[in-house]
Amino acid sequence: MSFTRWRTAVVFMCFWLGVCTSAQARTPTDTLVIAWSIDDMLTLDPAESFEFSAGEILGNSYQPLVGFDLNDVSKVFGVVAQSWSVSSDGKTFSFTIRPGLEFASGNPITAADAVYSLTRAVKLDKSPAFILTQFGLTPQNVDEKVRQTGEMTFEFETDKPHSPQLLLYCLTANVASVVDKKLVSSHERNSDLGYNWLKTNYAGSGPFKIRDWRANEVVVLERNENYQGPQTTLARVIYRHMPESSTQRLLLEKGDIDIARNLTADQIQAIKENADVSVQQGVKGAIYYLGLNQKNPYLAKPQVRQAIKHLIDYTVIADTLMKGKVSVHQAFLPKGMFGALELTPFSLDVEKAKTLLAEAGLADGFTVTMDTRNTAEATGIAQAIQKTMAMAGITVELIPGDGQQTLTKYRARRHDIYIGRWGPDYQDPHTNAETFARNPDNADNADSKTLAWRNAWEIPEMTAATDAAVLELDSQRREQMYLDLQEKQQQSSPFVIMFQEIEVIGTRSNVKGFVIGPSFSTNSFQSVTK
Amino acid sequence: MKARWPSTQAWLMSEQPSSGRQAALGRAYRAWVTLRANRLAMIGLTIVLLLIFVAIFANHLTSYSPTVGGDLRTERLLPPSLTHWMGTDEQSRDIFSRVVYGSRLTLMVVALVAIIATPIGLFVGTTAGYLGGWVDTILMRITDIFLAFPRLILALAFVAALGPGIENAIIAIAITSWPAYARLARAETLTIRDADYICAIRLQGAGPVRIIWGHVVPMCLSSVIVRVTLDMAGIILTAAGLGFLGLGAQPPAPEWGAMIASGRQFMLDFWWVATMPGLAILFVSLGFNLLGDGLRDVLDPKGLK
Amino acid sequence: MIWFRPCRWLLPLTRLVSNLAVTLLGLLLVTFLIGRVVPSDPVLAAVGDRASQSTYDKAFIELGLDKPIYEQFWIYIKTVASGDFGTSILTKKEIVDDIIRVFPATLELATVSILIGTLLGVPAGVLAAVKQGKLIDQVVRVIGLIGYSVPIFWLCLLGLLLFYAKLDWVAGPGRIDISFEYAVNPMTGLLLVDSAMQGQWDAFKNAFSHLILPASLLGYFSMAYISRMTRSFMLNELSQEYVTTARVKGVPEWRVIWCHALRNAAVPLVTVIALSYASLLEGSVLTETVFSWPGLGQYLTNSLQNSDMNAVLGATLLIGAIFIGLNQLSDALYSSLDPRVRKRL
């Protein structure tokens, strides 16, 4: 039996080793460790990147031409750009670059870099390029429209006299970040404008530089010594990919990570008891909505659309399932954005819904499907909606799918109800108006697949109103136009807008200074101290 | 063991049965006696019968709805108590009734997979084993290709392709299950292919189809049944695994794997949401495994005691 | 007749290789077809939801989706044969590079798991066989039965909750602590091996404490099957005549069990262990999700959920090839260890 004893001893030794080595693994004081689900990251190139996690990482490592004050978004100031002016016809913008700035590589920032960054983004024509090409830029004409006029000056010519607000907000987006022309061009292969290199490398000037990206595993950022602004106290910031929210919570409570980003509403309530951990909130611009496909004969009836808006228990969902993670919001411009409507005319009213359905001749209700992404939030909200809709006789079948599958179906207009989350692409109201209130061509093979198109909503007048609003130069008149659009939408649209997202993060109590902005690219950890 | 009906028992245990039916019943009775002596197997049988009972009488065992929850404000995530034996989940639904109704889903998955996969496996295996030659090679090649995948991964790929849902999960699991049965049936067929009585039937002029279905298949049946019973636990676990990854039955259906998946974020403070369905899966798989072990000891003549 | 010798193994070898090739080809075909049936749009995964139609069309052509399906398959076979699995839509790297990066993590986990499973399972099985019918036999059998009746992901969650959260015996999810992130130079990708080779004993201990919990849970899983098979093989051996002879001769009981019976039972047991090793790949898919273990299982699940079909094909092909390889290896091992079977070849 000595054999067995020997083997048992080996096994015990293993466990003992394990016991001994589980020493307290606190994070180093000069490193910020963030646990987040970063499997959506596809690239590090600002001209191509469009995902949330990459947006935040690039927002902290690259600098745009202009920025806006998070507490008062109407205040726009220059970051890389020092000043700008608009020509009298409203179509040419001249920018002057701030002198004395440098990239992380040591190369000075000049107008050549700004022009290179913008033209490169248009020529590569990747997902976020539309933010710039909507000003009439094409890969063919961009070299002529965006031109360098001096060492530190350049001009940007648009096709129509858009509101200057719009252009400036668009230039705060990640796609317009300034990249290091010398560095990127030196890695160019086969005139790809450095595309293949910049996918996994860094060429920026922000407070942090990106040291390493291992997909679905980790992203490591380091302090940029050449940054001209106030130096951060952190030497390093590490994002660890952690898809499980309960794992994030465990590690946060033990101190193995500093910030947990994907905690659920219940976990947030539970960790509030823990003195070592604090909770931080910030209003985000993303909104949760239901899209009712007008191709479905039941949903096409206006009374049905309005009835459904009364068959959701907004406040209860916001107070229980999504406690602390959403606020009730029922207009397509999120709170905090210029022109946002704060009216919330809808609440759960089964009687009113039943009356409306009877008016539409559907007193006995009907059956309909809802495409739901299989995330915990979407599934939870969908099930709650399923319950309240059943009270008026509407039977909702949930069809689950992962993000890609449901999206494919949505874009092919093969859904009945789609539960979605829409985040703004830049800080101007046109980003959401353009998709909720604009449908220039309702044909099946139309080029522009706005959300209104995806739900087959034919709105020629609203489209014209949206187009007019983006060209309106007087900001008060512009604001009123957006308020009108939202009110009209609330009364007639196939969009049931339900909530606005609140980003909630759990942090160790000694971590202070993490800023949560309205979009992920405006989240900043530059001023974090531990 | 005292015989309650001594004359019936004597008739069943008779060494010289006078009809085919008496011989078959006698064999079944002897098998039953052996099984009854095996305590663990009886526990397994009890569990399986309990599962069937719960599935049939689900609506009498609980008054709560498994899919429609109560008031979100007051009844969410309640711990186990006298009113909610297993507590409530995040949509204020009674977990006990979800587990009970979930047994129907589990039973349906197991039964359908067994019904679909077993005939296919038997057909492929016996045909390949009996006919031999290039038929054997081709069929075994196909079988090997499917056996080359770990079952969960192949099922994952199929469900990802077909779309999530319990029907697709059943098809995917069935597709990944039949190869093992085919292999087993072929091995059995090979051992009896050259037996004397098979040759005798062939000499009498029976065609291959009659031989396969009339004589070969019944011989393979017992070991295949044992294998299927043992496999049922694996089928339940694979279905739960698919549900865990979000690819099986969809909310609000009370599928046990999906319940664990949606309950795992509450593990730390509301442990019952994920633990109860996990215990149910464990219990039921254990039952099938115990029963399968017992059946193997009884039905498989080469089996070890 | 020395020159006849090579022919003895040449024929079975060519048969083996052709078997392998045909099965692999079939594997490729099945996964390729699955990939093309997927109802989600791989172009969308590449360009995102808000791309314009022209961006979409460009990406469509770039991904080769405009060609007829058999042409796509033929192109795929050609590129795979040359060792190029294509580029992953998600990570933007060569899939071969991706797999080289993630595979060692799964390999490390599976290897340590099978070691634990064998070290625990074999003695348990022997014990159960020797004391057959007694209480210890029943206990071992039930522990084993629970092992393969339990849903592995549930067990992992409970294990994490108990051993990490409540008892603090082991380190948490992930392969190694953040502080050791750059301490170890990745030479083989196996953290334990690399850190030991470089003398980084702190990193070694840390990596080990991260590895021990998932490996033990997976090991329990395989231990269940191994102990059961050991028990049945041992029972078979112990009922043989040579055992009775040895006992009568006066050989000590432990020698009879361990040096004679087990040695003979080891022959089929080795094949069982090889097959368990392969099936651990299946268990790792779920375990890696719970433990945030950056291995092949997680890579496969991510790629499937994002319709990155090239990555799925590459990873599935690798797993399938390993499975086939281990099956063939276990067959070869069986025939080489058991002289009675060898003659049949």
JSON list of N, CA, C and O in Angstrom, two decimals, chain B residues 62-82:
[
{"chain": "B", "resi": 62, "resn": "THR", "atom": "N", "xyz": [-47.42, 21.81, -8.40]},
{"chain": "B", "resi": 62, "resn": "THR", "atom": "CA", "xyz": [-47.16, 23.20, -8.04]},
{"chain": "B", "resi": 62, "resn": "THR", "atom": "C", "xyz": [-48.23, 24.10, -8.62]},
{"chain": "B", "resi": 62, "resn": "THR", "atom": "O", "xyz": [-48.78, 23.83, -9.69]},
{"chain": "B", "resi": 63, "resn": "SER", "atom": "N", "xyz": [-48.54, 25.17, -7.90]},
{"chain": "B", "resi": 63, "resn": "SER", "atom": "CA", "xyz": [-49.59, 26.06, -8.38]},
{"chain": "B", "resi": 63, "resn": "SER", "atom": "C", "xyz": [-49.02, 27.29, -9.07]},
{"chain": "B", "resi": 63, "resn": "SER", "atom": "O", "xyz": [-49.72, 28.00, -9.76]},
{"chain": "B", "resi": 64, "resn": "TYR", "atom": "N", "xyz": [-47.72, 27.54, -8.92]},
{"chain": "B", "resi": 64, "resn": "TYR", "atom": "CA", "xyz": [-47.15, 28.73, -9.54]},
{"chain": "B", "resi": 64, "resn": "TYR", "atom": "C", "xyz": [-46.89, 28.46, -11.02]},
{"chain": "B", "resi": 64, "resn": "TYR", "atom": "O", "xyz": [-46.63, 27.35, -11.43]},
{"chain": "B", "resi": 65, "resn": "SER", "atom": "N", "xyz": [-46.90, 29.51, -11.82]},
{"chain": "B", "resi": 65, "resn": "SER", "atom": "CA", "xyz": [-46.56, 29.34, -13.23]},
{"chain": "B", "resi": 65, "resn": "SER", "atom": "C", "xyz": [-45.05, 29.33, -13.39]},
{"chain": "B", "resi": 65, "resn": "SER", "atom": "O", "xyz": [-44.35, 30.08, -12.73]},
{"chain": "B", "resi": 66, "resn": "PRO", "atom": "N", "xyz": [-44.54, 28.47, -14.26]},
{"chain": "B", "resi": 66, "resn": "PRO", "atom": "CA", "xyz": [-43.09, 28.44, -14.44]},
{"chain": "B", "resi": 66, "resn": "PRO", "atom": "C", "xyz": [-42.58, 29.57, -15.32]},
{"chain": "B", "resi": 66, "resn": "PRO", "atom": "O", "xyz": [-41.40, 29.83, -15.36]},
{"chain": "B", "resi": 67, "resn": "THR", "atom": "N", "xyz": [-43.46, 30.21, -16.08]},
{"chain": "B", "resi": 67, "resn": "THR", "atom": "CA", "xyz": [-42.96, 31.20, -17.01]},
{"chain": "B", "resi": 67, "resn": "THR", "atom": "C", "xyz": [-43.40, 32.62, -16.68]},
{"chain": "B", "resi": 67, "resn": "THR", "atom": "O", "xyz": [-42.74, 33.58, -17.06]},
{"chain": "B", "resi": 68, "resn": "VAL", "atom": "N", "xyz": [-44.50, 32.77, -15.98]},
{"chain": "B", "resi": 68, "resn": "VAL", "atom": "CA", "xyz": [-44.96, 34.13, -15.67]},
{"chain": "B", "resi": 68, "resn": "VAL", "atom": "C", "xyz": [-44.60, 34.45, -14.23]},
{"chain": "B", "resi": 68, "resn": "VAL", "atom": "O", "xyz": [-44.99, 33.73, -13.32]},
{"chain": "B", "resi": 69, "resn": "GLY", "atom": "N", "xyz": [-43.87, 35.48, -14.03]},
{"chain": "B", "resi": 69, "resn": "GLY", "atom": "CA", "xyz": [-43.42, 35.80, -12.69]},
{"chain": "B", "resi": 69, "resn": "GLY", "atom": "C", "xyz": [-44.41, 36.65, -11.93]},
{"chain": "B", "resi": 69, "resn": "GLY", "atom": "O", "xyz": [-45.41, 37.10, -12.47]},
{"chain": "B", "resi": 70, "resn": "GLY", "atom": "N", "xyz": [-44.11, 36.83, -10.67]},
{"chain": "B", "resi": 70, "resn": "GLY", "atom": "CA", "xyz": [-44.98, 37.65, -9.83]},
{"chain": "B", "resi": 70, "resn": "GLY", "atom": "C", "xyz": [-44.57, 39.10, -9.90]},
{"chain": "B", "resi": 70, "resn": "GLY", "atom": "O", "xyz": [-44.02, 39.58, -10.89]},
{"chain": "B", "resi": 71, "resn": "ASP", "atom": "N", "xyz": [-44.81, 39.80, -8.83]},
{"chain": "B", "resi": 71, "resn": "ASP", "atom": "CA", "xyz": [-44.50, 41.22, -8.78]},
{"chain": "B", "resi": 71, "resn": "ASP", "atom": "C", "xyz": [-42.99, 41.42, -8.70]},
{"chain": "B", "resi": 71, "resn": "ASP", "atom": "O", "xyz": [-42.35, 40.93, -7.79]},
{"chain": "B", "resi": 72, "resn": "LEU", "atom": "N", "xyz": [-42.47, 42.17, -9.64]},
{"chain": "B", "resi": 72, "resn": "LEU", "atom": "CA", "xyz": [-41.03, 42.38, -9.66]},
{"chain": "B", "resi": 72, "resn": "LEU", "atom": "C", "xyz": [-40.52, 43.11, -8.43]},
{"chain": "B", "resi": 72, "resn": "LEU", "atom": "O", "xyz": [-39.39, 42.96, -8.02]},
{"chain": "B", "resi": 73, "resn": "ARG", "atom": "N", "xyz": [-41.37, 43.94, -7.86]},
{"chain": "B", "resi": 73, "resn": "ARG", "atom": "CA", "xyz": [-40.87, 44.72, -6.74]},
{"chain": "B", "resi": 73, "resn": "ARG", "atom": "C", "xyz": [-40.73, 43.91, -5.48]},
{"chain": "B", "resi": 73, "resn": "ARG", "atom": "O", "xyz": [-39.81, 44.09, -4.70]},
{"chain": "B", "resi": 74, "resn": "THR", "atom": "N", "xyz": [-41.67, 43.00, -5.24]},
{"chain": "B", "resi": 74, "resn": "THR", "atom": "CA", "xyz": [-41.69, 42.34, -3.93]},
{"chain": "B", "resi": 74, "resn": "THR", "atom": "C", "xyz": [-41.27, 40.89, -3.94]},
{"chain": "B", "resi": 74, "resn": "THR", "atom": "O", "xyz": [-40.91, 40.36, -2.91]},
{"chain": "B", "resi": 75, "resn": "GLU", "atom": "N", "xyz": [-41.36, 40.23, -5.12]},
{"chain": "B", "resi": 75, "resn": "GLU", "atom": "CA", "xyz": [-41.14, 38.80, -5.07]},
{"chain": "B", "resi": 75, "resn": "GLU", "atom": "C", "xyz": [-39.87, 38.35, -5.76]},
{"chain": "B", "resi": 75, "resn": "GLU", "atom": "O", "xyz": [-39.70, 37.20, -6.08]},
{"chain": "B", "resi": 76, "resn": "ARG", "atom": "N", "xyz": [-38.98, 39.27, -5.99]},
{"chain": "B", "resi": 76, "resn": "ARG", "atom": "CA", "xyz": [-37.79, 38.93, -6.72]},
{"chain": "B", "resi": 76, "resn": "ARG", "atom": "C", "xyz": [-36.74, 38.31, -5.81]},
{"chain": "B", "resi": 76, "resn": "ARG", "atom": "O", "xyz": [-36.50, 38.80, -4.71]},
{"chain": "B", "resi": 77, "resn": "LEU", "atom": "N", "xyz": [-36.07, 37.27, -6.25]},
{"chain": "B", "resi": 77, "resn": "LEU", "atom": "CA", "xyz": [-34.92, 36.70, -5.57]},
{"chain": "B", "resi": 77, "resn": "LEU", "atom": "C", "xyz": [-35.18, 36.43, -4.09]},
{"chain": "B", "resi": 77, "resn": "LEU", "atom": "O", "xyz": [-34.39, 36.78, -3.23]},
{"chain": "B", "resi": 78, "resn": "LEU", "atom": "N", "xyz": [-36.31, 35.79, -3.82]},
{"chain": "B", "resi": 78, "resn": "LEU", "atom": "CA", "xyz": [-36.59, 35.42, -2.44]},
{"chain": "B", "resi": 78, "resn": "LEU", "atom": "C", "xyz": [-35.90, 34.11, -2.10]},
{"chain": "B", "resi": 78, "resn": "LEU", "atom": "O", "xyz": [-35.84, 33.21, -2.94]},
{"chain": "B", "resi": 79, "resn": "PRO", "atom": "N", "xyz": [-35.39, 33.96, -0.88]},
{"chain": "B", "resi": 79, "resn": "PRO", "atom": "CA", "xyz": [-34.73, 32.70, -0.51]},
{"chain": "B", "resi": 79, "resn": "PRO", "atom": "C", "xyz": [-35.76, 31.59, -0.33]},
{"chain": "B", "resi": 79, "resn": "PRO", "atom": "O", "xyz": [-36.96, 31.87, -0.21]},
{"chain": "B", "resi": 80, "resn": "PRO", "atom": "N", "xyz": [-35.30, 30.32, -0.29]},
{"chain": "B", "resi": 80, "resn": "PRO", "atom": "CA", "xyz": [-36.23, 29.20, -0.11]},
{"chain": "B", "resi": 80, "resn": "PRO", "atom": "C", "xyz": [-37.01, 29.37, 1.19]},
{"chain": "B", "resi": 80, "resn": "PRO", "atom": "O", "xyz": [-36.45, 29.74, 2.23]},
{"chain": "B", "resi": 81, "resn": "SER", "atom": "N", "xyz": [-38.29, 29.11, 1.13]},
{"chain": "B", "resi": 81, "resn": "SER", "atom": "CA", "xyz": [-39.13, 29.30, 2.32]},
{"chain": "B", "resi": 81, "resn": "SER", "atom": "C", "xyz": [-40.31, 28.36, 2.17]},
{"chain": "B", "resi": 81, "resn": "SER", "atom": "O", "xyz": [-40.39, 27.58, 1.23]},
{"chain": "B", "resi": 82, "resn": "LEU", "atom": "N", "xyz": [-41.28, 28.46, 3.09]},
{"chain": "B", "resi": 82, "resn": "LEU", "atom": "CA", "xyz": [-42.43, 27.57, 3.01]},
{"chain": "B", "resi": 82, "resn": "LEU", "atom": "C", "xyz": [-43.34, 27.91, 1.83]},
{"chain": "B", "resi": 82, "resn": "LEU", "atom": "O", "xyz": [-44.00, 27.05, 1.28]}
]
